[in-house]
Short mmCIF file of C-alpha atoms and ligand atoms in Angstrom, two decimals:
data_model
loop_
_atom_site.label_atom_id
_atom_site.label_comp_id
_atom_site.label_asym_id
_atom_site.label_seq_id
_atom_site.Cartn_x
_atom_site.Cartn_y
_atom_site.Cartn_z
CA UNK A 1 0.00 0.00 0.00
CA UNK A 2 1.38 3.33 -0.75
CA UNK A 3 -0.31 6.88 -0.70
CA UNK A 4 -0.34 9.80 -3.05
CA UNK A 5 -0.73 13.41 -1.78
CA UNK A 6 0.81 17.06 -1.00
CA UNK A 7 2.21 17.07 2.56
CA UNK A 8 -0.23 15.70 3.72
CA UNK A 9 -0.15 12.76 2.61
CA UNK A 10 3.69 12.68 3.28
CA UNK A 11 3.10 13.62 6.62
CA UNK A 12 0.32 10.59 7.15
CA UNK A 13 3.06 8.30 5.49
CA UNK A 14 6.16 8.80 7.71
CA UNK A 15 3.84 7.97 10.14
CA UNK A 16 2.85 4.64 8.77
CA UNK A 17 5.85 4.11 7.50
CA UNK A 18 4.58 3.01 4.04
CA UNK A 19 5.67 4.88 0.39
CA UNK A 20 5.16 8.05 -0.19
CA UNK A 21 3.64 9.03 -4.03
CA UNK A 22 4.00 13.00 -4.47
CA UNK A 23 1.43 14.64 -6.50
CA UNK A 24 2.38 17.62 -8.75
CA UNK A 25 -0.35 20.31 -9.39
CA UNK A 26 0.03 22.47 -12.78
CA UNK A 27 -2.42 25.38 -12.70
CA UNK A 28 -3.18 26.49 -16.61
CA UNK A 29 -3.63 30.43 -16.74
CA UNK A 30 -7.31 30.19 -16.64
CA UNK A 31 -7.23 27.89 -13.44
CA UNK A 32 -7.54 24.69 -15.06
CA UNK A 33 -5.79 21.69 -12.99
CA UNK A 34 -3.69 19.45 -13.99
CA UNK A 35 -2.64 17.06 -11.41
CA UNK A 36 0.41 14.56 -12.38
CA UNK A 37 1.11 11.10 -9.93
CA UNK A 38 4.88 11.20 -10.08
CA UNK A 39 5.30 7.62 -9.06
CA UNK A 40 4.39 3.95 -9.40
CA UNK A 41 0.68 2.99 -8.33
CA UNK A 42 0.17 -0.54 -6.87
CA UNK A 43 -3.09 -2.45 -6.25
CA UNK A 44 -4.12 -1.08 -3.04
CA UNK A 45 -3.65 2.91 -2.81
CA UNK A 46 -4.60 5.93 -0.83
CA UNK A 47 -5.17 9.28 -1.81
CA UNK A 48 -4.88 12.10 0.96
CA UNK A 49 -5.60 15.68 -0.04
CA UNK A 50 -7.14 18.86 2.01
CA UNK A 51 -8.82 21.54 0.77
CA UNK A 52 -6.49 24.40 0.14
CA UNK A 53 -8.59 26.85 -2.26
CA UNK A 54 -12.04 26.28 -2.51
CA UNK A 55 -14.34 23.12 -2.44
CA UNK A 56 -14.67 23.29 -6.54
CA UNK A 57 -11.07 23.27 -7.08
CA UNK A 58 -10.88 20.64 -4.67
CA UNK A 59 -13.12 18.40 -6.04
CA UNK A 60 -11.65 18.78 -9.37
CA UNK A 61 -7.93 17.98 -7.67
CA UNK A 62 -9.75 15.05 -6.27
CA UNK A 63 -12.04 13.45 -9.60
CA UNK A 64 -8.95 13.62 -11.45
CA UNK A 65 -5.97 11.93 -9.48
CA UNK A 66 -8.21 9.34 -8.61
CA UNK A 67 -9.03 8.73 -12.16
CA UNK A 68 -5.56 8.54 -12.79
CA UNK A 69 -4.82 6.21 -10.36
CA UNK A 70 -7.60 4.38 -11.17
CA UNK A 71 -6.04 4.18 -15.14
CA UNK A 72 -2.75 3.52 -13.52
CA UNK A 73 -3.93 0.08 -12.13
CA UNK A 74 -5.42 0.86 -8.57
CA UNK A 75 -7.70 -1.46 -7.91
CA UNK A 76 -8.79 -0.56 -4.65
CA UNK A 77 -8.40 3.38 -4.12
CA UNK A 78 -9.11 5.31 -0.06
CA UNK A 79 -9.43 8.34 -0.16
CA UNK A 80 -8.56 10.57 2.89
CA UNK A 81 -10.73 13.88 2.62
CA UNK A 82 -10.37 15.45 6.10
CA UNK A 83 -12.76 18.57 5.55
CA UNK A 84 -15.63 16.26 3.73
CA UNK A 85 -16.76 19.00 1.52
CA UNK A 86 -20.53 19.36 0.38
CA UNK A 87 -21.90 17.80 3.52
CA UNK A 88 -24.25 20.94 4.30
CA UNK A 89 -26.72 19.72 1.34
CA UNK A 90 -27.03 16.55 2.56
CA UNK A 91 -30.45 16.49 1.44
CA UNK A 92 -32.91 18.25 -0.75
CA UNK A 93 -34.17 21.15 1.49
CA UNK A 94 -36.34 23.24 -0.73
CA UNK A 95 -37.65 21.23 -4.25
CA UNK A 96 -35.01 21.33 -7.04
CA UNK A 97 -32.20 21.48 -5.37
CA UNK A 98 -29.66 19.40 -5.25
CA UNK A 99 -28.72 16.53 -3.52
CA UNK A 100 -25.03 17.70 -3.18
CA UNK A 101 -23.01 15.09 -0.82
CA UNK A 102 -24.95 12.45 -2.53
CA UNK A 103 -24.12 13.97 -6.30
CA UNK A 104 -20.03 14.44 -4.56
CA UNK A 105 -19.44 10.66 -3.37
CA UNK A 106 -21.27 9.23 -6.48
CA UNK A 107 -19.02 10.81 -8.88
CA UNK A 108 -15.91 10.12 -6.62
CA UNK A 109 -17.47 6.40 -7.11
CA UNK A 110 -17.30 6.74 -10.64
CA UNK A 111 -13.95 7.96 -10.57
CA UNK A 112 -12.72 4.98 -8.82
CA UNK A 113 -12.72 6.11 -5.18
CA UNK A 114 -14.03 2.93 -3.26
CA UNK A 115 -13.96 4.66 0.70
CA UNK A 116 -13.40 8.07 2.48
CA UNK A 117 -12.22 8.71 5.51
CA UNK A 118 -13.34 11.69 6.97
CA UNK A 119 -13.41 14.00 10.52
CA UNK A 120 -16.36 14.95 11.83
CA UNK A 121 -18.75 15.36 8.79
CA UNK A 122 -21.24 18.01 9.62
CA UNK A 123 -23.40 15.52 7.85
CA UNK A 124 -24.99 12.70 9.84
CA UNK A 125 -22.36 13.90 12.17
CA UNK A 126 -23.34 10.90 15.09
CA UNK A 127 -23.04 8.32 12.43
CA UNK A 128 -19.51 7.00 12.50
CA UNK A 129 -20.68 5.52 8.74
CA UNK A 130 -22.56 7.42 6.01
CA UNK A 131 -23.90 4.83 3.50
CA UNK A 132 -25.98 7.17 0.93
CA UNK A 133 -23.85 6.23 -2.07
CA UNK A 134 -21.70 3.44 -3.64
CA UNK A 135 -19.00 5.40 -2.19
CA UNK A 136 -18.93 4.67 1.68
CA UNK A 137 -17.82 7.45 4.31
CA UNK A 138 -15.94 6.50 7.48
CA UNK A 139 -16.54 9.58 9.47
CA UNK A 140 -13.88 9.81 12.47
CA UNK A 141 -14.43 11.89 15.50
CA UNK A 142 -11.92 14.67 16.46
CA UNK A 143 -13.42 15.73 19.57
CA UNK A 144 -11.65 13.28 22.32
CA UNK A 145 -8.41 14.29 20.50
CA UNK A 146 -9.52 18.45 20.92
CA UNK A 147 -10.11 17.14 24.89
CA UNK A 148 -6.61 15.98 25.47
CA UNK A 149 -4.87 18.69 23.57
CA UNK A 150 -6.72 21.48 25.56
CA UNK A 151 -6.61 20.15 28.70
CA UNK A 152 -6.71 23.10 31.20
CA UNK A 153 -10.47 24.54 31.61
CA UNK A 154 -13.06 24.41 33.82
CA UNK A 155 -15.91 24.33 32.34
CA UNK A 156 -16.95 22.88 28.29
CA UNK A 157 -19.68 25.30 26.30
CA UNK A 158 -20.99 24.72 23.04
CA UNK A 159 -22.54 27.84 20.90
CA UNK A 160 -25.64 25.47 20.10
CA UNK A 161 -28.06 22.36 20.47
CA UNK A 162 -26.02 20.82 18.02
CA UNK A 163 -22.67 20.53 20.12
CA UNK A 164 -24.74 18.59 23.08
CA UNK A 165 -23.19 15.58 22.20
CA UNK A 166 -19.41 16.77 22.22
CA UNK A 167 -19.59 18.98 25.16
CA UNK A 168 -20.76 16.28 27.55
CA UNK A 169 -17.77 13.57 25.77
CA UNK A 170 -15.13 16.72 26.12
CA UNK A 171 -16.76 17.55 29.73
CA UNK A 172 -16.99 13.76 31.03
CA UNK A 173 -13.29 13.10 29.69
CA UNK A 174 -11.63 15.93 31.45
CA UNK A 175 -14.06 15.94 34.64
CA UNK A 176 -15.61 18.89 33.97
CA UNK A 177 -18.81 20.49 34.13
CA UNK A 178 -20.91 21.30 30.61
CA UNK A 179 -23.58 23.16 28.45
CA UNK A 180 -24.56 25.09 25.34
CA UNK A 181 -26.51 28.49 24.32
CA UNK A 182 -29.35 28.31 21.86
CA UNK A 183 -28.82 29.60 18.77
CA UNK A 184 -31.71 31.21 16.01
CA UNK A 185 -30.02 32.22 12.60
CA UNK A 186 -32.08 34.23 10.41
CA UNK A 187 -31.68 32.60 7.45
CA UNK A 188 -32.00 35.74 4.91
CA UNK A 189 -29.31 37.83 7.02
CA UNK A 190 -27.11 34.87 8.48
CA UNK A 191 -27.29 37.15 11.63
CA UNK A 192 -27.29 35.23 15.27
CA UNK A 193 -29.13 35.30 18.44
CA UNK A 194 -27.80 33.32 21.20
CA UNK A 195 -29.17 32.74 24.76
CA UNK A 196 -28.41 30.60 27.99
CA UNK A 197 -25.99 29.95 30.58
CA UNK A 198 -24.76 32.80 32.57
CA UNK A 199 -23.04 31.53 35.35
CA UNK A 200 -19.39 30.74 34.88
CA UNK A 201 -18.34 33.95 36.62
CA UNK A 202 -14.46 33.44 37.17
CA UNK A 203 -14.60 29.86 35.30
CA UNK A 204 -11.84 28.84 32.32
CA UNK A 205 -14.17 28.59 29.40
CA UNK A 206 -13.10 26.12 26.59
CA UNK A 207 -15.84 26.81 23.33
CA UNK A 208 -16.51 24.14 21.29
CA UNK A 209 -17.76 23.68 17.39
CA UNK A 210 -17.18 21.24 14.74
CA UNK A 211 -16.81 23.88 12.13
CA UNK A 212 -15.98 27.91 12.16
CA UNK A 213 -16.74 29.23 9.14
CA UNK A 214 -17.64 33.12 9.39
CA UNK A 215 -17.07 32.59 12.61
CA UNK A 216 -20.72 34.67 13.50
CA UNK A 217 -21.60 31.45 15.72
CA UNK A 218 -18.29 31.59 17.85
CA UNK A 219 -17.97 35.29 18.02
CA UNK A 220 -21.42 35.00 19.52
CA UNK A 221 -20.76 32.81 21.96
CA UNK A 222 -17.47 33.88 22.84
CA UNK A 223 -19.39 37.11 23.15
CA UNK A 224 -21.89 35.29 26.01
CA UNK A 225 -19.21 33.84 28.01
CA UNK A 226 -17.34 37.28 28.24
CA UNK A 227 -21.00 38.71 29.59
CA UNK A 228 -21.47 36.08 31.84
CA UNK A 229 -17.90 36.92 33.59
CA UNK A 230 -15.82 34.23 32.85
CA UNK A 231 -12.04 34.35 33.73
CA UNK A 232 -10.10 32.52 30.76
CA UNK A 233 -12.08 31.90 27.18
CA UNK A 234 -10.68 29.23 24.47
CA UNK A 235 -12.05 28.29 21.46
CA UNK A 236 -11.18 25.26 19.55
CA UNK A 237 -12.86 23.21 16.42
CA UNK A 238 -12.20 20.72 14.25
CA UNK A 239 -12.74 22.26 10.70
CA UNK A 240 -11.45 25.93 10.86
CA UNK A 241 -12.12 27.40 7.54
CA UNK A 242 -12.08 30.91 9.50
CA UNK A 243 -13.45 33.30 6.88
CA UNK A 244 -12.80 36.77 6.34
CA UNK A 245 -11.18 38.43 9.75
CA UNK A 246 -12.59 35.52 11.93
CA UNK A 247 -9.71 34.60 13.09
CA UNK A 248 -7.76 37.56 14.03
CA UNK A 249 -11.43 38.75 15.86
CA UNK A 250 -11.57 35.64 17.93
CA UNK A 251 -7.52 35.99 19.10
CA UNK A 252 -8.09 39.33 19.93
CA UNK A 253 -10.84 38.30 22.32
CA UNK A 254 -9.96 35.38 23.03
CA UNK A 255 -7.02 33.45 25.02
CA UNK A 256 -6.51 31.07 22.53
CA UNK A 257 -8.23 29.66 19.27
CA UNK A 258 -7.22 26.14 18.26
CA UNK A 259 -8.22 24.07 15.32
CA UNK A 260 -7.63 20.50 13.67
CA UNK A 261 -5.20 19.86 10.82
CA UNK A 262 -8.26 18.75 8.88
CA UNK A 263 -7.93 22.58 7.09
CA UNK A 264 -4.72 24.65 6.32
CA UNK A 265 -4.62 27.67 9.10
CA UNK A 266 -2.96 29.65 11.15
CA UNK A 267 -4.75 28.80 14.47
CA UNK A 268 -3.36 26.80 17.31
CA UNK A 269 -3.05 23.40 15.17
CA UNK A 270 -3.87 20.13 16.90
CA UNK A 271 -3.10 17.03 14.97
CA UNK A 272 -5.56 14.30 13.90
CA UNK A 273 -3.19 12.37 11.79
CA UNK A 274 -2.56 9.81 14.17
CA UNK A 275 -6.60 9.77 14.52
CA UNK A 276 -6.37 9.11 10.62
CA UNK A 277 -3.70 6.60 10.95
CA UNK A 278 -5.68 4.44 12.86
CA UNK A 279 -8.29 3.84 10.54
CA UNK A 280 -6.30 3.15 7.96
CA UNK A 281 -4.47 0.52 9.74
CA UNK A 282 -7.68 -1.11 11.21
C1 R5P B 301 -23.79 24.67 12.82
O1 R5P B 301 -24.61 23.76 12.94
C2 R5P B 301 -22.33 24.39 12.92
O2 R5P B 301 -22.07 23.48 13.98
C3 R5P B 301 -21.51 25.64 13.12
O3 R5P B 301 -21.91 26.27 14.31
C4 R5P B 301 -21.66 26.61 11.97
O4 R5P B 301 -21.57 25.94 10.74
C5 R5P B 301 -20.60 27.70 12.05
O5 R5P B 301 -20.80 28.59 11.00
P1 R5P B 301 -20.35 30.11 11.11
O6 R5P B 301 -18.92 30.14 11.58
O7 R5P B 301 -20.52 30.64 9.72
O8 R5P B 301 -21.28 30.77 12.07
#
């Protein structure tokens, strides 16, 4: 078995001590990719990329090297898609839409991609397996990893409803006490209203989310905790895509802002490659 990737990919095989396939990326003037496997492909290979410019390009990156490993004799081809992109249409909200994550892992299917293995989809995001195409999903879970790398709060808050689940593993692991806001987006503005807890007056807050993408969620909760006087505030996530100035607004409010390797960034990085690792060995 060998994998095929930027850094990556190099980085996951030092680790695993298997060979390392580098993958060269030529960029035509009008932002065409061409991507070029610069080594020999054996029966059983992985691909590991992460988004680096925008989920389009990334696609395209991936649809193509996988065809061309496929051509090259793969017969059995992983693919290691940290940030599993299109997961937010995971089904047809309003009629006519599409049926995006479905439309994504068929066509990877078609291009010869048999599995991914992915962090904390924001689809089915308590399934550890999403089986809606030919294409099966292993989706890994980040958040005991965020627990032990940010290990010194005293109390676990998530901005919403939807971070129950993680708040009470991240809370229970550490022996700590845990909660979350509620949180209303308006849907035409994308503008936020957040209420709940207001007692962690002189507490070490850590904030939790599986993604931070404008950052409007985190800012707002960060904003809470401030109000309701705690000490210390840290934020951490798993996929930080940190839009616009998200990122230099949360460090200047907060005391630290950490984030997965799942996404290039410039946050606090904690690694989930030996989370990755793991699966592929098992
Ligand atoms: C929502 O369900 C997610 O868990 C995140 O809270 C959300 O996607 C973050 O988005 P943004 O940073 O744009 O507020």
């Amino acid at each position: 078995m060998e994998i095929v990737g930027g850094s990556f990919a190099r980085r996951i095989a030092e680790y695993l001590k298997i060979r390392y396939i580098p993958l060269e990326l030529r960029v035509f003037p009008d932002k065409e990719v061409c991507p070029r496997v610069v080594g020999e492909v054996g029966k059983e290979t992985i691909l590991a990329l992460r988004m680096e410019v925008d989920p389009n390009n990334y696609l395209t990156k991936l649809l193509l090297t996988a065809s061309t490993l496929r051509d090259s004799g793969a017969q059995k081809i992983t693919c290691v898609v940290p940030y599993l992109i299109y997961a937010r249409q995971d089904k047809v909200f309003k009629e006519g839409e599409s049926y995006s994550l479905k439309y994504m892992l068929d066509s990877l299917y078609s291009a010869g991609v048999d599995e991914v293995i992915t962090v904390n989809s924001h689809a089915q995001r308590w399934k550890r397996e999403i089986n809606i195409s030919k294409c099966k999903v292993y989706n890994l879970n980040a958040m005991p990893v965020i627990a032990k790398a940010v290990d010194d709060f005293d109390f676990v808050m998530g901005p919403d409803a939807g971070t129950e689940r993680w708040v009470k593993e991240i809370g229970e692991m550490n022996k700590v006490p845990y909660g979350h806001f509620s949180k209303v987006r308006d849907r035409e503005t994308g503008d936020i209203e957040m209420s709940g807890e207001s007692g962690l007056k002189g507490m070490d807050v850590l904030i939790v989310d599986d993604i931070i993408s404008s950052g409007k969620t985190i800012l707002k909760a960060v904003e809470n905790v401030k109000k309701s006087g705690a000490e210390k505030i840290w934020v951490a996530t798993v996929h930080g895509l940190f839009l616009g100035e998200s990122l230099s607004d949360l460090e200047s409010l907060c005391d630290g802002v950490f984030a997965t390797n799942t996404l290039p960034h410039d946050a606090k990085e904690i690694d989930i490659i030996p989370l990755i690792c793991g699966k592929i060995k098992s």
